[in-house]
Amino acid sequence: YDADFTQMAEVLKKKPEGLVIHYPSLRGISNESIKEQMSELFVYESSVRNRSALMLSNFKHNTQNIKLYVDILKDRWCHKSVFLIAAGPSLDQNISQLVQYFSDGTDEELQKRREGSVILAVGTVYWKLMQMGLKPDYVIFLDANSRMHGQLYGYENEDTPLLILSTAWRKLATVCKGPSYLICQVDYEPAERYAAEHGFSLYQSGGSVSTLALDVAIRMEAKRIVCLGLDLAYTGEKMHATGTSSQNLASTEGLISVKSVNGGEVSTSTALNIYLKWIVQRMKQAKKEHSNVEFINATEGGAYIDGMKHMTLYEVLNDMI
């Protein structure tokens, strides 16, 4: 019996394996701090359990069929501005500005902009960008589910390079014409073993494709990382930007409130809040590693990300010209 949750708090700090959580009882916990920690652990553990067999199957296929590793791209990213484009609802507010930046100007100006930048898109937003005439330099994938194939629909013959987590959907590399680069992640034993055997670096996934993208950009020693569409919240009660994935939020039950980038609060989920906390910690870690990367959040909505410089995309692009 642990009436004041002191023993449970110590257990949670160690991220225990094999902890069984009765979800209905979890929702009745009055201690908000413990409730939040256990909810986060429940989301993480259940996600891993539900996908373990699929992840291993994907891993075996990917390591056999993807011959390039992401480490070799470092020279192409180092000291450049990485535009990390996620699919949050606020992307609709400023993505046209980015498209214009990389399409309007003299040939010399456009070449200089592309050479000094890396456009890194999460898979969810790839179709939208292509429809708008902005071809990303790389598209990154994390999800193990077969629906990832749909994010490339209609553009299978493009030569866009794909960055594929070792446990991501196994057919991504085989259905697309462009080169594919494998990413092995920390805390997944088969990937750690494979990376050690081949002398590859390990990357932190953080649980989402956006957090994985951030870690890759940091490890590639980008000069600055400019985030767009990284709401990490349901801005305007929307889930995603138009033309990416399901947009409308089905229910607000179980949502929590976090500080908004525009002042006040915005609704988010336990999972998105986990990613938000992870990003904050990853930036702190980068500073301890003496990384000089500049973190800029040009997402004009969503959650406030402590440790990032919050600017409008207009201000960011003006600063780069």
mmCIF file of C-alpha atoms in Angstrom:
data_model
loop_
_atom_site.group_PDB
_atom_site.id
_atom_site.type_symbol
_atom_site.label_atom_id
_atom_site.label_comp_id
_atom_site.label_asym_id
_atom_site.label_seq_id
_atom_site.Cartn_x
_atom_site.Cartn_y
_atom_site.Cartn_z
ATOM 1 C CA TYR A 1 0.000 0.000 0.000
ATOM 2 C CA ASP A 2 1.473 3.310 -1.101
ATOM 3 C CA ALA A 3 -0.980 5.988 -0.025
ATOM 4 C CA ASP A 4 1.188 9.020 -0.839
ATOM 5 C CA PHE A 5 2.740 7.518 -4.005
ATOM 6 C CA THR A 6 6.311 7.912 -2.732
ATOM 7 C CA GLN A 7 7.283 4.335 -3.666
ATOM 8 C CA MET A 8 5.525 4.635 -7.042
ATOM 9 C CA ALA A 9 7.353 7.886 -7.785
ATOM 10 C CA GLU A 10 10.699 6.136 -7.264
ATOM 11 C CA VAL A 11 9.645 3.233 -9.496
ATOM 12 C CA LEU A 12 8.525 5.555 -12.302
ATOM 13 C CA LYS A 13 11.887 7.333 -12.341
ATOM 14 C CA LYS A 14 13.532 4.047 -13.351
ATOM 15 C CA LYS A 15 11.152 3.401 -16.300
ATOM 16 C CA PRO A 16 10.343 -0.128 -15.138
ATOM 17 C CA GLU A 17 9.726 -3.050 -17.472
ATOM 18 C CA GLY A 18 6.710 -5.245 -16.910
ATOM 19 C CA LEU A 19 4.643 -2.695 -15.005
ATOM 20 C CA VAL A 20 0.951 -3.534 -15.442
ATOM 21 C CA ILE A 21 -1.325 -0.505 -15.442
ATOM 22 C CA HIS A 22 -5.101 -0.788 -15.031
ATOM 23 C CA TYR A 23 -6.194 2.109 -17.205
ATOM 24 C CA PRO A 24 -9.619 2.804 -15.609
ATOM 25 C CA SER A 25 -7.914 3.041 -12.207
ATOM 26 C CA LEU A 26 -5.219 5.297 -13.651
ATOM 27 C CA ARG A 27 -7.850 7.804 -14.748
ATOM 28 C CA GLY A 28 -9.124 8.036 -11.171
ATOM 29 C CA ILE A 29 -5.794 9.036 -9.590
ATOM 30 C CA SER A 30 -6.125 12.427 -7.889
ATOM 31 C CA ASN A 31 -2.379 13.132 -7.662
ATOM 32 C CA GLU A 32 -1.930 14.960 -10.973
ATOM 33 C CA SER A 33 1.849 14.534 -11.125
ATOM 34 C CA ILE A 34 1.718 10.764 -10.640
ATOM 35 C CA LYS A 35 -1.274 10.494 -12.964
ATOM 36 C CA GLU A 36 0.622 12.310 -15.715
ATOM 37 C CA GLN A 37 3.751 10.170 -15.303
ATOM 38 C CA MET A 38 1.778 6.928 -15.322
ATOM 39 C CA SER A 39 -0.292 8.045 -18.318
ATOM 40 C CA GLU A 40 2.889 8.762 -20.251
ATOM 41 C CA LEU A 41 4.347 5.395 -19.310
ATOM 42 C CA PHE A 42 1.096 3.667 -20.285
ATOM 43 C CA VAL A 43 1.134 5.294 -23.733
ATOM 44 C CA TYR A 44 4.774 4.350 -24.308
ATOM 45 C CA GLU A 45 4.567 0.761 -23.041
ATOM 46 C CA SER A 46 1.316 -0.076 -24.822
ATOM 47 C CA SER A 47 2.666 1.345 -28.082
ATOM 48 C CA VAL A 48 5.769 -0.846 -27.915
ATOM 49 C CA ARG A 49 3.808 -3.972 -26.990
ATOM 50 C CA ASN A 50 1.251 -3.514 -29.752
ATOM 51 C CA ARG A 51 3.855 -3.103 -32.478
ATOM 52 C CA SER A 52 6.718 -5.370 -31.383
ATOM 53 C CA ALA A 53 6.157 -8.179 -33.910
ATOM 54 C CA LEU A 54 5.618 -5.761 -36.794
ATOM 55 C CA MET A 55 8.679 -3.727 -35.824
ATOM 56 C CA LEU A 56 10.910 -6.799 -35.862
ATOM 57 C CA SER A 57 9.576 -7.903 -39.241
ATOM 58 C CA ASN A 58 10.183 -4.424 -40.651
ATOM 59 C CA PHE A 59 13.655 -4.311 -39.142
ATOM 60 C CA LYS A 60 14.755 -7.554 -40.746
ATOM 61 C CA HIS A 61 13.472 -6.471 -44.154
ATOM 62 C CA ASN A 62 14.945 -2.962 -43.951
ATOM 63 C CA THR A 63 18.410 -4.062 -42.889
ATOM 64 C CA GLN A 64 18.491 -6.524 -45.777
ATOM 65 C CA ASN A 65 17.256 -4.107 -48.440
ATOM 66 C CA ILE A 66 18.521 -0.618 -47.501
ATOM 67 C CA LYS A 67 22.193 -0.401 -48.394
ATOM 68 C CA LEU A 68 22.877 3.242 -47.483
ATOM 69 C CA TYR A 69 23.156 4.624 -43.954
ATOM 70 C CA VAL A 70 22.163 8.109 -42.861
ATOM 71 C CA ASP A 71 25.623 8.884 -41.410
ATOM 72 C CA ILE A 72 27.019 9.474 -44.896
ATOM 73 C CA LEU A 73 24.792 12.544 -45.352
ATOM 74 C CA LYS A 74 26.516 14.609 -42.679
ATOM 75 C CA ASP A 75 28.634 16.609 -45.127
ATOM 76 C CA ARG A 76 25.473 17.637 -46.990
ATOM 77 C CA TRP A 77 23.778 18.933 -43.818
ATOM 78 C CA CYS A 78 26.638 20.303 -41.740
ATOM 79 C CA HIS A 79 26.434 24.076 -41.063
ATOM 80 C CA LYS A 80 23.236 24.471 -43.097
ATOM 81 C CA SER A 81 19.747 25.661 -42.182
ATOM 82 C CA VAL A 82 17.403 22.697 -41.851
ATOM 83 C CA PHE A 83 13.726 23.412 -42.400
ATOM 84 C CA LEU A 84 11.936 20.688 -40.436
ATOM 85 C CA ILE A 85 8.393 20.550 -41.810
ATOM 86 C CA ALA A 86 5.814 18.708 -39.708
ATOM 87 C CA ALA A 87 2.094 18.338 -40.406
ATOM 88 C CA GLY A 88 0.518 20.302 -37.557
ATOM 89 C CA PRO A 89 -2.547 22.459 -38.295
ATOM 90 C CA SER A 90 -0.582 25.727 -38.112
ATOM 91 C CA LEU A 91 1.364 24.729 -41.207
ATOM 92 C CA ASP A 92 -1.514 26.087 -43.296
ATOM 93 C CA GLN A 93 -0.701 29.585 -42.048
ATOM 94 C CA ASN A 94 2.803 29.905 -43.463
ATOM 95 C CA ILE A 95 3.773 27.050 -45.777
ATOM 96 C CA SER A 96 2.995 29.220 -48.821
ATOM 97 C CA GLN A 97 5.699 31.648 -47.661
ATOM 98 C CA LEU A 98 8.279 28.862 -47.703
ATOM 99 C CA VAL A 99 7.161 27.688 -51.129
ATOM 100 C CA GLN A 100 7.538 31.245 -52.422
ATOM 101 C CA TYR A 101 10.972 31.622 -50.827
ATOM 102 C CA PHE A 102 12.275 28.604 -52.733
ATOM 103 C CA SER A 103 10.532 29.418 -56.023
ATOM 104 C CA ASP A 104 10.667 33.215 -56.502
ATOM 105 C CA GLY A 105 13.896 34.967 -57.403
ATOM 106 C CA THR A 106 16.715 34.803 -59.912
ATOM 107 C CA ASP A 107 18.260 31.437 -60.724
ATOM 108 C CA GLU A 108 21.357 32.461 -58.798
ATOM 109 C CA GLU A 109 19.333 33.433 -55.715
ATOM 110 C CA LEU A 110 17.325 30.214 -55.743
ATOM 111 C CA GLN A 111 20.413 28.081 -56.173
ATOM 112 C CA LYS A 112 22.088 29.833 -53.254
ATOM 113 C CA ARG A 113 19.014 29.317 -51.043
ATOM 114 C CA ARG A 114 18.794 25.606 -51.834
ATOM 115 C CA GLU A 115 22.521 25.061 -51.403
ATOM 116 C CA GLY A 116 22.451 26.693 -47.973
ATOM 117 C CA SER A 117 19.374 24.826 -46.775
ATOM 118 C CA VAL A 118 18.013 21.347 -46.243
ATOM 119 C CA ILE A 119 14.264 20.828 -46.528
ATOM 120 C CA LEU A 120 13.391 17.876 -44.303
ATOM 121 C CA ALA A 121 9.740 16.817 -44.406
ATOM 122 C CA VAL A 122 7.946 14.219 -42.316
ATOM 123 C CA GLY A 123 6.157 11.648 -44.457
ATOM 124 C CA THR A 124 2.722 12.967 -43.517
ATOM 125 C CA VAL A 125 3.344 16.281 -45.253
ATOM 126 C CA TYR A 126 5.190 15.033 -48.361
ATOM 127 C CA TRP A 127 2.132 14.826 -50.630
ATOM 128 C CA LYS A 128 1.012 18.340 -49.636
ATOM 129 C CA LEU A 129 4.422 19.834 -50.388
ATOM 130 C CA MET A 130 4.648 18.136 -53.776
ATOM 131 C CA GLN A 131 1.187 19.384 -54.660
ATOM 132 C CA MET A 132 2.323 22.916 -53.820
ATOM 133 C CA GLY A 133 5.436 22.618 -55.959
ATOM 134 C CA LEU A 134 7.990 22.352 -53.144
ATOM 135 C CA LYS A 135 10.068 19.197 -53.444
ATOM 136 C CA PRO A 136 11.804 18.419 -50.139
ATOM 137 C CA ASP A 137 15.440 17.360 -50.040
ATOM 138 C CA TYR A 138 14.577 14.443 -47.747
ATOM 139 C CA VAL A 139 11.462 12.756 -46.389
ATOM 140 C CA ILE A 140 11.675 10.924 -43.083
ATOM 141 C CA PHE A 141 9.582 7.965 -41.865
ATOM 142 C CA LEU A 142 9.166 6.289 -38.471
ATOM 143 C CA ASP A 143 5.803 4.521 -38.294
ATOM 144 C CA ALA A 144 5.767 0.719 -38.576
ATOM 145 C CA ASN A 145 2.290 0.618 -40.102
ATOM 146 C CA SER A 146 1.585 -0.088 -43.783
ATOM 147 C CA ARG A 147 -0.338 3.183 -44.140
ATOM 148 C CA MET A 148 3.051 4.863 -44.637
ATOM 149 C CA HIS A 149 2.908 3.703 -48.236
ATOM 150 C CA GLY A 150 -0.067 6.018 -48.754
ATOM 151 C CA GLN A 151 2.073 9.037 -47.881
ATOM 152 C CA LEU A 152 4.048 8.443 -51.073
ATOM 153 C CA TYR A 153 1.048 7.715 -53.267
ATOM 154 C CA GLY A 154 1.423 9.150 -56.743
ATOM 155 C CA TYR A 155 5.070 10.067 -56.221
ATOM 156 C CA GLU A 156 6.663 6.619 -56.165
ATOM 157 C CA ASN A 157 8.731 7.453 -59.260
ATOM 158 C CA GLU A 158 10.235 10.613 -57.780
ATOM 159 C CA ASP A 159 13.916 10.528 -56.861
ATOM 160 C CA THR A 160 13.347 12.138 -53.437
ATOM 161 C CA PRO A 161 15.714 10.564 -50.865
ATOM 162 C CA LEU A 162 13.985 8.752 -48.003
ATOM 163 C CA LEU A 163 15.267 8.510 -44.432
ATOM 164 C CA ILE A 164 13.804 5.333 -42.945
ATOM 165 C CA LEU A 165 13.917 4.245 -39.309
ATOM 166 C CA SER A 166 15.014 0.620 -39.035
ATOM 167 C CA THR A 167 11.541 -0.444 -37.815
ATOM 168 C CA ALA A 168 9.480 1.693 -40.205
ATOM 169 C CA TRP A 169 7.175 0.097 -42.788
ATOM 170 C CA ARG A 170 9.299 -2.361 -44.724
ATOM 171 C CA LYS A 171 8.105 -1.597 -48.248
ATOM 172 C CA LEU A 172 8.987 2.108 -48.270
ATOM 173 C CA ALA A 173 12.429 1.529 -49.741
ATOM 174 C CA THR A 174 11.266 -0.947 -52.368
ATOM 175 C CA VAL A 175 8.329 0.986 -53.820
ATOM 176 C CA CYS A 176 10.200 4.241 -54.413
ATOM 177 C CA LYS A 177 12.732 5.186 -57.061
ATOM 178 C CA GLY A 178 14.843 7.511 -54.934
ATOM 179 C CA PRO A 179 17.700 6.465 -52.629
ATOM 180 C CA SER A 180 16.868 5.235 -49.127
ATOM 181 C CA TYR A 181 18.976 5.718 -46.014
ATOM 182 C CA LEU A 182 18.632 3.541 -42.914
ATOM 183 C CA ILE A 183 18.455 4.979 -39.381
ATOM 184 C CA CYS A 184 19.140 2.752 -36.361
ATOM 185 C CA GLN A 185 17.632 3.898 -33.088
ATOM 186 C CA VAL A 186 18.679 3.886 -29.448
ATOM 187 C CA ASP A 187 16.740 1.587 -27.075
ATOM 188 C CA TYR A 188 15.817 -0.970 -29.736
ATOM 189 C CA GLU A 189 18.147 -3.905 -29.137
ATOM 190 C CA PRO A 190 18.247 -5.359 -32.687
ATOM 191 C CA ALA A 191 19.043 -1.892 -34.092
ATOM 192 C CA GLU A 192 21.701 -1.228 -31.455
ATOM 193 C CA ARG A 193 23.344 -4.561 -32.198
ATOM 194 C CA TYR A 194 23.214 -4.016 -35.976
ATOM 195 C CA ALA A 195 24.696 -0.514 -35.677
ATOM 196 C CA ALA A 196 27.525 -1.768 -33.439
ATOM 197 C CA GLU A 197 28.369 -4.540 -35.905
ATOM 198 C CA HIS A 198 28.597 -2.085 -38.811
ATOM 199 C CA GLY A 199 30.121 0.909 -37.047
ATOM 200 C CA PHE A 200 27.016 3.076 -37.501
ATOM 201 C CA SER A 201 25.819 5.884 -35.247
ATOM 202 C CA LEU A 202 22.624 5.480 -33.245
ATOM 203 C CA TYR A 203 19.845 8.073 -33.266
ATOM 204 C CA GLN A 204 17.168 8.925 -30.718
ATOM 205 C CA SER A 205 13.679 8.455 -32.120
ATOM 206 C CA GLY A 206 11.804 10.230 -29.325
ATOM 207 C CA GLY A 207 8.675 8.278 -30.270
ATOM 208 C CA SER A 208 7.500 10.396 -33.216
ATOM 209 C CA VAL A 209 8.730 11.189 -36.707
ATOM 210 C CA SER A 210 9.192 14.873 -35.799
ATOM 211 C CA THR A 211 11.356 14.078 -32.774
ATOM 212 C CA LEU A 212 13.402 11.655 -34.872
ATOM 213 C CA ALA A 213 13.857 14.355 -37.524
ATOM 214 C CA LEU A 214 15.051 16.804 -34.879
ATOM 215 C CA ASP A 215 17.628 14.363 -33.554
ATOM 216 C CA VAL A 216 18.941 13.608 -37.048
ATOM 217 C CA ALA A 217 19.335 17.334 -37.773
ATOM 218 C CA ILE A 218 21.183 17.862 -34.487
ATOM 219 C CA ARG A 219 23.504 14.936 -35.107
ATOM 220 C CA MET A 220 24.229 16.199 -38.620
ATOM 221 C CA GLU A 221 25.495 19.446 -37.022
ATOM 222 C CA ALA A 222 23.031 21.747 -38.724
ATOM 223 C CA LYS A 223 23.656 25.470 -38.289
ATOM 224 C CA ARG A 224 20.026 26.109 -37.407
ATOM 225 C CA ILE A 225 16.849 24.059 -37.269
ATOM 226 C CA VAL A 226 13.705 25.930 -38.279
ATOM 227 C CA CYS A 227 10.502 24.093 -37.360
ATOM 228 C CA LEU A 228 7.209 24.558 -39.191
ATOM 229 C CA GLY A 229 3.957 22.768 -38.426
ATOM 230 C CA LEU A 230 5.369 21.496 -35.134
ATOM 231 C CA ASP A 231 2.204 22.314 -33.182
ATOM 232 C CA LEU A 232 2.441 19.428 -30.697
ATOM 233 C CA ALA A 233 -1.145 20.377 -29.926
ATOM 234 C CA TYR A 234 -4.601 20.603 -31.474
ATOM 235 C CA THR A 235 -4.563 24.205 -32.642
ATOM 236 C CA GLY A 236 -8.107 25.301 -33.451
ATOM 237 C CA GLU A 237 -9.212 21.777 -32.461
ATOM 238 C CA LYS A 238 -7.522 20.437 -35.582
ATOM 239 C CA MET A 239 -5.191 17.449 -35.746
ATOM 240 C CA HIS A 240 -3.242 18.130 -38.947
ATOM 241 C CA ALA A 241 -2.797 20.642 -41.730
ATOM 242 C CA THR A 242 -5.085 20.344 -44.741
ATOM 243 C CA GLY A 243 -4.027 17.838 -47.379
ATOM 244 C CA THR A 244 -1.954 15.717 -44.984
ATOM 245 C CA SER A 245 -4.000 13.386 -42.787
ATOM 246 C CA SER A 246 -7.252 13.377 -40.829
ATOM 247 C CA GLN A 247 -7.846 16.980 -39.841
ATOM 248 C CA ASN A 248 -10.811 17.269 -37.487
ATOM 249 C CA LEU A 249 -10.478 16.300 -33.852
ATOM 250 C CA ALA A 250 -13.075 13.642 -33.054
ATOM 251 C CA SER A 251 -13.245 14.277 -29.308
ATOM 252 C CA THR A 252 -11.736 16.531 -26.674
ATOM 253 C CA GLU A 253 -12.116 13.946 -23.898
ATOM 254 C CA GLY A 254 -8.914 13.277 -21.994
ATOM 255 C CA LEU A 255 -7.006 16.224 -23.452
ATOM 256 C CA ILE A 256 -4.735 18.376 -21.321
ATOM 257 C CA SER A 257 -3.784 22.052 -21.587
ATOM 258 C CA VAL A 258 -0.282 23.402 -22.185
ATOM 259 C CA LYS A 259 1.177 26.857 -22.739
ATOM 260 C CA SER A 260 0.479 28.183 -26.233
ATOM 261 C CA VAL A 261 3.050 29.876 -28.447
ATOM 262 C CA ASN A 262 0.524 32.699 -28.953
ATOM 263 C CA GLY A 263 -0.164 33.175 -25.247
ATOM 264 C CA GLY A 264 -2.784 31.447 -23.131
ATOM 265 C CA GLU A 265 -3.221 27.676 -23.414
ATOM 266 C CA VAL A 266 -3.879 25.101 -26.105
ATOM 267 C CA SER A 267 -5.227 21.547 -25.899
ATOM 268 C CA THR A 268 -2.945 18.578 -26.477
ATOM 269 C CA SER A 269 -2.821 14.840 -25.806
ATOM 270 C CA THR A 270 -0.656 12.834 -23.448
ATOM 271 C CA ALA A 271 1.346 11.476 -26.402
ATOM 272 C CA LEU A 272 1.991 14.908 -27.913
ATOM 273 C CA ASN A 273 2.955 16.240 -24.496
ATOM 274 C CA ILE A 274 5.504 13.437 -24.207
ATOM 275 C CA TYR A 275 7.046 14.566 -27.502
ATOM 276 C CA LEU A 276 7.046 18.179 -26.322
ATOM 277 C CA LYS A 277 8.946 17.268 -23.153
ATOM 278 C CA TRP A 278 11.331 15.087 -25.133
ATOM 279 C CA ILE A 279 12.189 17.951 -27.511
ATOM 280 C CA VAL A 280 12.908 20.298 -24.591
ATOM 281 C CA GLN A 281 15.231 17.725 -23.012
ATOM 282 C CA ARG A 282 16.931 16.911 -26.325
ATOM 283 C CA MET A 283 17.798 20.575 -26.844
ATOM 284 C CA LYS A 284 19.259 20.743 -23.339
ATOM 285 C CA GLN A 285 21.300 17.647 -24.105
ATOM 286 C CA ALA A 286 22.548 19.234 -27.337
ATOM 287 C CA LYS A 287 23.832 22.231 -25.380
ATOM 288 C CA LYS A 288 25.655 19.907 -22.963
ATOM 289 C CA GLU A 289 27.249 18.259 -25.992
ATOM 290 C CA HIS A 290 28.486 21.746 -26.999
ATOM 291 C CA SER A 291 26.308 21.819 -30.076
ATOM 292 C CA ASN A 292 26.055 25.295 -31.615
ATOM 293 C CA VAL A 293 22.804 24.633 -33.471
ATOM 294 C CA GLU A 294 20.196 27.383 -33.249
ATOM 295 C CA PHE A 295 16.659 26.160 -32.573
ATOM 296 C CA ILE A 296 13.884 28.259 -34.105
ATOM 297 C CA ASN A 297 10.171 27.540 -33.866
ATOM 298 C CA ALA A 298 8.441 29.181 -36.821
ATOM 299 C CA THR A 299 5.224 27.300 -36.106
ATOM 300 C CA GLU A 300 2.679 30.085 -35.813
ATOM 301 C CA GLY A 301 0.428 28.276 -33.374
ATOM 302 C CA GLY A 302 0.450 25.223 -31.118
ATOM 303 C CA ALA A 303 2.453 24.574 -27.969
ATOM 304 C CA TYR A 304 5.203 26.822 -26.648
ATOM 305 C CA ILE A 305 8.529 24.963 -26.843
ATOM 306 C CA ASP A 306 10.846 26.077 -24.070
ATOM 307 C CA GLY A 307 14.392 26.477 -25.371
ATOM 308 C CA MET A 308 13.462 27.447 -28.930
ATOM 309 C CA LYS A 309 13.499 30.964 -30.317
ATOM 310 C CA HIS A 310 9.930 31.710 -31.423
ATOM 311 C CA MET A 311 9.733 33.710 -34.652
ATOM 312 C CA THR A 312 7.365 34.092 -37.566
ATOM 313 C CA LEU A 313 8.540 32.461 -40.772
ATOM 314 C CA TYR A 314 8.596 35.913 -42.370
ATOM 315 C CA GLU A 315 11.127 37.046 -39.757
ATOM 316 C CA VAL A 316 13.231 33.908 -40.231
ATOM 317 C CA LEU A 317 13.405 34.224 -44.011
ATOM 318 C CA ASN A 318 14.144 37.971 -43.866
ATOM 319 C CA ASP A 319 17.006 37.207 -41.496
ATOM 320 C CA MET A 320 18.455 34.692 -43.982
ATOM 321 C CA ILE A 321 18.356 36.941 -47.037
#
